[in-house]
Amino acid sequence: MKLILAQPRGFCAGVVRAIDIVERALAKHEAPVYVRHEIVHNRYVVENLKAKGARFVEELADVPAGATTIFSAHGVSRAVEADAASRRLNVLDATCPLVTKVHNQGQRYSDLGRTVILIGHAGHVEVEGTLGRISGPVHLVEDRDDVERLDLADDTPIAYVTQTTLSVDDTRATIEAIKGRFSDVIGPETRDICYATQNRQTAVRKLCQHVELLLVVGAANSSNSNRLREIGAECGIPSYLVADGRDIDSEWLAGKHTIGITAGASAPDVLVDDVIAALAKLEPIEIEALQGIEEKITFRLPPELLEVS
């Protein structure tokens, strides 16, 4: 059985930074350190940090006054930020810089007097944070049908921003619908879209040209991991989302000789290795890495953690 690995796959710079912030905070302040929401959407990562002393909460009300508190990579609303300040929490912000960039873009557009349209998934924690960062009119849409249902005049000055775990390909039809309906529309350039989301989706499309089956390593609540599986299916390849090697069903492999493997941006290499090991127990394997983009982007840590190793 031949295994072909997508490139790039797995952790992006924003996830690396967020996990590093939690680990350094634990080293500096000692346990417990409180994290609002899962730091990234991966159960293995969360459980590993719990074992080191991190405590994950959904509401700041569950954090003792004055405690060290970390905002997850997905970002938070201004209301959450204000609540933390009022309770004198020692906050470390692990929001991905690319998410912060979306927040800032949205606010700049609003300050220009434009109605902001956020393209994203209702209920996603990043979307909830972004909606709560923009003062002024903002409307959430998931697809072109939502655009048509907006109760706005067609000459309304519009600006759009997107959830970072959506790629250029994911949002193209919705952006076209916005531009088709409204006469005055501006939005971010293509290069402002999250590099990690786009790179991983492009890599999966390339991978699907060479394989008979696709395994996506990632969590069920990971938006970008689910999208990678969907892309595999759109390419006509049987595609499955697996948390680790235990999720593999040997029946999937019947008659398949070339298996593609990728991982969502919040899935660590150790889980990819676990999937490979599980496949190796079923039959002899040969591993090949597909050529692709080598990501070298890194994001700076908060200044107060730079000296902590």
Short mmCIF file of C-alpha atoms in Angstrom, two decimals, residues 4-309:
data_model
loop_
_atom_site.label_atom_id
_atom_site.label_comp_id
_atom_site.label_asym_id
_atom_site.label_seq_id
_atom_site.Cartn_x
_atom_site.Cartn_y
_atom_site.Cartn_z
CA ILE A 4 1.17 9.83 -0.23
CA LEU A 5 1.41 12.75 2.20
CA ALA A 6 0.10 16.21 1.28
CA GLN A 7 2.42 19.20 1.55
CA PRO A 8 1.67 21.37 3.45
CA ARG A 9 -0.42 19.63 6.12
CA GLY A 10 -0.97 19.98 9.85
CA PHE A 11 -0.07 22.86 12.14
CA CYS A 12 -0.06 26.42 10.81
CA ALA A 13 1.84 29.32 12.38
CA GLY A 14 -1.22 30.59 14.26
CA VAL A 15 -1.76 27.21 15.93
CA VAL A 16 1.93 26.84 16.80
CA ARG A 17 1.85 30.30 18.42
CA ALA A 18 -1.33 29.59 20.40
CA ILE A 19 -0.05 26.32 21.85
CA ASP A 20 3.31 27.90 22.62
CA ILE A 21 1.55 30.70 24.53
CA VAL A 22 -0.24 28.18 26.77
CA GLU A 23 2.91 26.17 27.44
CA ARG A 24 5.02 29.25 28.19
CA ALA A 25 2.28 30.69 30.41
CA LEU A 26 2.29 27.47 32.42
CA ALA A 27 6.07 27.67 32.74
CA LYS A 28 5.95 31.30 33.87
CA HIS A 29 2.85 31.39 36.07
CA GLU A 30 2.50 27.69 37.03
CA ALA A 31 -0.76 25.78 36.97
CA PRO A 32 -3.56 26.40 36.72
CA VAL A 33 -3.73 28.66 33.70
CA TYR A 34 -7.23 29.22 32.31
CA VAL A 35 -8.03 29.10 28.59
CA ARG A 36 -11.30 30.44 27.22
CA HIS A 37 -12.60 27.89 24.73
CA GLU A 38 -10.41 25.14 23.23
CA ILE A 39 -7.10 26.80 22.37
CA VAL A 40 -7.39 25.12 18.94
CA HIS A 41 -9.96 22.62 17.71
CA ASN A 42 -8.15 19.36 18.41
CA ARG A 43 -8.94 17.06 21.33
CA TYR A 44 -5.43 15.59 21.51
CA VAL A 45 -3.88 19.05 21.85
CA VAL A 46 -6.42 20.11 24.47
CA GLU A 47 -5.99 16.95 26.57
CA ASN A 48 -2.20 17.27 26.38
CA LEU A 49 -2.38 20.83 27.71
CA LYS A 50 -4.87 19.82 30.40
CA ALA A 51 -2.35 17.26 31.64
CA LYS A 52 0.18 20.09 32.00
CA GLY A 53 -2.19 22.21 34.07
CA ALA A 54 -4.33 24.19 31.65
CA ARG A 55 -8.01 24.50 32.48
CA PHE A 56 -10.43 25.11 29.63
CA VAL A 57 -13.63 27.09 30.20
CA GLU A 58 -16.34 28.43 27.93
CA GLU A 59 -17.23 31.42 30.11
CA LEU A 60 -15.01 33.86 31.99
CA ALA A 61 -17.37 33.51 34.96
CA ASP A 62 -15.64 30.17 35.58
CA VAL A 63 -12.24 31.86 35.97
CA PRO A 64 -11.18 33.03 39.45
CA ALA A 65 -10.63 36.79 39.71
CA GLY A 66 -7.06 37.78 38.92
CA ALA A 67 -6.14 34.44 37.32
CA THR A 68 -3.96 34.12 34.24
CA THR A 69 -6.35 33.70 31.32
CA ILE A 70 -5.67 32.97 27.65
CA PHE A 71 -7.95 33.80 24.76
CA SER A 72 -7.98 31.04 22.14
CA ALA A 73 -6.61 31.33 18.61
CA HIS A 74 -10.15 31.98 17.32
CA GLY A 75 -10.40 35.44 18.89
CA VAL A 76 -12.98 37.02 21.19
CA SER A 77 -15.52 39.84 21.11
CA ARG A 78 -14.96 43.25 22.69
CA ALA A 79 -17.51 42.28 25.34
CA VAL A 80 -15.40 39.31 26.44
CA GLU A 81 -12.32 41.52 26.47
CA ALA A 82 -14.11 44.09 28.62
CA ASP A 83 -15.38 41.40 30.99
CA ALA A 84 -11.83 40.13 31.49
CA ALA A 85 -10.60 43.65 32.25
CA SER A 86 -13.40 44.29 34.76
CA ARG A 87 -12.46 41.10 36.62
CA ARG A 88 -8.78 42.04 36.57
CA LEU A 89 -7.77 38.86 34.78
CA ASN A 90 -4.17 38.58 33.65
CA VAL A 91 -4.92 38.10 29.95
CA LEU A 92 -2.64 36.60 27.31
CA ASP A 93 -4.16 36.88 23.84
CA ALA A 94 -3.48 33.85 21.60
CA THR A 95 -5.75 35.12 18.81
CA CYS A 96 -4.19 34.23 15.47
CA PRO A 97 -2.73 37.40 13.92
CA LEU A 98 -4.63 36.64 10.72
CA VAL A 99 -7.90 36.61 12.68
CA THR A 100 -6.92 39.92 14.28
CA LYS A 101 -6.27 41.24 10.77
CA VAL A 102 -9.87 40.39 9.81
CA HIS A 103 -11.12 42.20 12.94
CA ASN A 104 -9.12 45.30 12.04
CA GLN A 105 -10.21 45.23 8.39
CA GLY A 106 -13.85 44.93 9.38
CA GLN A 107 -13.61 47.86 11.76
CA ARG A 108 -11.83 50.03 9.18
CA TYR A 109 -14.57 49.32 6.67
CA SER A 110 -17.22 50.16 9.27
CA ASP A 111 -15.41 53.41 10.14
CA LEU A 112 -15.67 54.35 6.45
CA GLY A 113 -19.46 54.21 6.82
CA ARG A 114 -19.87 50.89 5.04
CA THR A 115 -22.17 48.05 6.02
CA VAL A 116 -19.98 45.00 6.65
CA ILE A 117 -20.86 41.53 5.41
CA LEU A 118 -19.03 38.69 7.18
CA ILE A 119 -18.82 35.48 5.15
CA GLY A 120 -18.63 32.57 7.58
CA HIS A 121 -20.38 29.77 9.45
CA ALA A 122 -23.00 30.75 12.01
CA GLY A 123 -22.07 29.65 15.52
CA HIS A 124 -18.37 29.16 14.80
CA VAL A 125 -16.35 30.63 17.66
CA GLU A 126 -14.20 32.73 15.30
CA VAL A 127 -17.30 34.18 13.68
CA GLU A 128 -18.84 35.01 17.06
CA GLY A 129 -15.66 36.84 18.01
CA THR A 130 -15.50 38.78 14.75
CA LEU A 131 -19.15 39.82 14.96
CA GLY A 132 -18.37 41.20 18.40
CA ARG A 133 -15.32 43.18 17.24
CA ILE A 134 -17.00 45.37 14.63
CA SER A 135 -18.99 48.37 15.80
CA GLY A 136 -21.53 49.36 13.19
CA PRO A 137 -23.82 47.37 10.89
CA VAL A 138 -22.54 43.84 10.20
CA HIS A 139 -24.40 40.93 8.61
CA LEU A 140 -23.37 37.26 8.57
CA VAL A 141 -23.88 35.23 5.38
CA GLU A 142 -22.92 31.64 4.62
CA ASP A 143 -23.76 31.47 0.91
CA ARG A 144 -25.23 33.33 -2.04
CA ASP A 145 -28.80 32.60 -0.91
CA ASP A 146 -28.11 34.46 2.32
CA VAL A 147 -26.83 37.40 0.26
CA GLU A 148 -30.10 37.60 -1.65
CA ARG A 149 -32.08 37.55 1.60
CA LEU A 150 -30.28 40.54 3.12
CA ASP A 151 -32.70 43.35 3.90
CA LEU A 152 -30.48 46.05 2.40
CA ALA A 153 -30.92 48.47 -0.48
CA ASP A 154 -28.89 47.51 -3.54
CA ASP A 155 -27.01 50.84 -3.44
CA THR A 156 -25.88 50.34 0.19
CA PRO A 157 -22.10 50.85 0.48
CA ILE A 158 -20.85 47.33 1.29
CA ALA A 159 -17.57 45.83 2.48
CA TYR A 160 -16.99 42.13 3.06
CA VAL A 161 -14.58 40.12 5.21
CA THR A 162 -14.31 36.35 5.61
CA GLN A 163 -13.78 33.72 8.29
CA THR A 164 -10.11 32.71 8.10
CA THR A 165 -10.80 28.99 7.75
CA LEU A 166 -12.51 29.66 4.42
CA SER A 167 -10.34 29.80 1.31
CA VAL A 168 -10.58 31.89 -1.84
CA ASP A 169 -12.31 28.93 -3.49
CA ASP A 170 -14.80 28.57 -0.60
CA THR A 171 -15.90 32.21 -0.75
CA ARG A 172 -15.73 32.92 -4.48
CA ALA A 173 -19.41 32.27 -5.25
CA THR A 174 -20.61 34.27 -2.24
CA ILE A 175 -18.36 37.23 -3.09
CA GLU A 176 -19.63 37.13 -6.68
CA ALA A 177 -23.20 37.21 -5.34
CA ILE A 178 -22.38 40.24 -3.17
CA LYS A 179 -20.82 42.07 -6.10
CA GLY A 180 -23.69 41.05 -8.35
CA ARG A 181 -26.36 42.42 -6.05
CA PHE A 182 -24.75 45.57 -4.63
CA SER A 183 -23.40 48.45 -6.71
CA ASP A 184 -20.73 49.69 -4.27
CA VAL A 185 -18.60 46.85 -2.87
CA ILE A 186 -15.04 46.66 -1.52
CA GLY A 187 -13.18 43.82 0.20
CA PRO A 188 -9.73 42.45 1.03
CA GLU A 189 -7.28 41.43 -1.67
CA THR A 190 -6.78 37.73 -2.37
CA ARG A 191 -3.38 37.84 -0.66
CA ASP A 192 -5.12 38.78 2.60
CA ILE A 193 -6.88 35.40 2.78
CA CYS A 194 -5.41 32.99 5.36
CA TYR A 195 -2.38 31.40 3.70
CA ALA A 196 -2.72 28.14 5.66
CA THR A 197 -6.31 27.48 4.65
CA GLN A 198 -5.63 28.10 0.98
CA ASN A 199 -2.37 26.14 0.91
CA ARG A 200 -3.87 23.05 2.53
CA GLN A 201 -6.87 23.04 0.23
CA THR A 202 -4.71 23.47 -2.87
CA ALA A 203 -2.49 20.61 -1.67
CA VAL A 204 -5.50 18.31 -1.21
CA ARG A 205 -6.75 18.99 -4.72
CA LYS A 206 -3.29 18.10 -6.04
CA LEU A 207 -3.13 15.01 -3.83
CA CYS A 208 -6.48 13.76 -5.08
CA GLN A 209 -5.04 13.46 -8.59
CA HIS A 210 -2.78 10.66 -7.34
CA VAL A 211 -4.79 8.63 -4.81
CA GLU A 212 -7.78 6.29 -4.52
CA LEU A 213 -8.68 7.19 -0.94
CA LEU A 214 -8.17 10.29 1.23
CA LEU A 215 -7.72 10.36 5.00
CA VAL A 216 -7.90 13.76 6.69
CA VAL A 217 -6.44 13.85 10.19
CA GLY A 218 -8.37 16.33 12.30
CA ALA A 219 -11.12 16.90 14.85
CA ALA A 220 -14.83 16.68 14.09
CA ASN A 221 -15.29 20.29 15.27
CA SER A 222 -12.45 21.63 13.12
CA SER A 223 -13.90 23.72 10.30
CA ASN A 224 -10.78 23.56 8.12
CA SER A 225 -10.37 19.79 8.60
CA ASN A 226 -13.97 19.13 7.59
CA ARG A 227 -13.50 21.30 4.52
CA LEU A 228 -10.46 19.25 3.46
CA ARG A 229 -12.57 16.09 3.59
CA GLU A 230 -15.32 17.81 1.58
CA ILE A 231 -12.81 18.82 -1.09
CA GLY A 232 -11.65 15.22 -1.39
CA ALA A 233 -15.24 14.11 -1.91
CA GLU A 234 -15.79 16.90 -4.46
CA CYS A 235 -12.79 15.53 -6.35
CA GLY A 236 -14.53 12.15 -6.54
CA ILE A 237 -12.27 10.45 -3.98
CA PRO A 238 -13.70 8.49 -1.01
CA SER A 239 -12.68 10.75 1.88
CA TYR A 240 -12.79 10.29 5.64
CA LEU A 241 -12.04 12.48 8.66
CA VAL A 242 -10.12 10.60 11.36
CA ALA A 243 -8.97 11.81 14.78
CA ASP A 244 -6.18 9.21 14.89
CA GLY A 245 -5.35 5.68 13.78
CA ARG A 246 -8.15 4.14 15.85
CA ASP A 247 -10.78 5.69 13.57
CA ILE A 248 -9.61 3.84 10.47
CA ASP A 249 -12.06 1.25 9.13
CA SER A 250 -10.23 -1.49 7.24
CA GLU A 251 -13.24 -1.82 4.91
CA TRP A 252 -12.39 1.63 3.50
CA LEU A 253 -9.13 0.19 2.19
CA ALA A 254 -10.58 -2.76 0.29
CA GLY A 255 -9.20 -2.69 -3.24
CA LYS A 256 -7.33 0.57 -2.59
CA HIS A 257 -3.59 0.64 -3.18
CA THR A 258 -2.81 4.38 -3.03
CA ILE A 259 -3.89 6.32 0.05
CA GLY A 260 -3.61 10.09 0.47
CA ILE A 261 -3.07 11.61 3.92
CA THR A 262 -3.39 15.21 5.00
CA ALA A 263 -4.11 16.99 8.27
CA GLY A 264 -6.06 20.07 9.32
CA ALA A 265 -4.24 23.16 10.57
CA SER A 266 -4.87 22.20 14.21
CA ALA A 267 -3.75 18.56 13.94
CA PRO A 268 -0.23 17.73 15.19
CA ASP A 269 2.26 15.48 13.38
CA VAL A 270 1.99 12.85 16.11
CA LEU A 271 -1.57 12.09 14.99
CA VAL A 272 -0.48 11.74 11.36
CA ASP A 273 2.23 9.35 12.55
CA ASP A 274 -0.41 7.39 14.47
CA VAL A 275 -2.54 7.02 11.33
CA ILE A 276 0.49 5.83 9.35
CA ALA A 277 1.35 3.31 12.08
CA ALA A 278 -2.23 1.99 12.06
CA LEU A 279 -2.12 1.50 8.30
CA ALA A 280 1.27 -0.23 8.56
CA LYS A 281 -0.30 -2.83 10.87
CA LEU A 282 -2.76 -3.78 8.12
CA GLU A 283 -0.24 -4.33 5.33
CA PRO A 284 3.25 -3.26 4.22
CA ILE A 285 3.43 0.42 3.28
CA GLU A 286 5.53 2.69 1.12
CA ILE A 287 5.53 6.43 1.98
CA GLU A 288 5.91 9.30 -0.45
CA ALA A 289 5.65 13.04 0.27
CA LEU A 290 4.00 15.06 -2.48
CA GLN A 291 5.88 18.18 -3.45
CA GLY A 292 4.21 21.39 -2.36
CA ILE A 293 4.60 24.77 -0.68
CA GLU A 294 7.02 24.89 2.23
CA GLU A 295 5.59 27.28 4.80
CA LYS A 296 8.13 29.37 6.68
CA ILE A 297 5.80 31.90 8.29
CA THR A 298 6.07 32.45 12.05
CA PHE A 299 4.19 34.80 14.39
CA ARG A 300 5.69 36.65 17.36
CA LEU A 301 4.74 35.73 20.90
CA PRO A 302 3.42 38.28 23.43
CA PRO A 303 6.42 40.26 24.75
CA GLU A 304 5.96 39.02 28.32
CA LEU A 305 6.53 35.40 27.17
CA LEU A 306 9.56 35.93 24.92
CA GLU A 307 12.06 35.12 27.67
CA VAL A 308 10.24 31.95 28.77
CA SER A 309 11.40 28.66 27.26
#
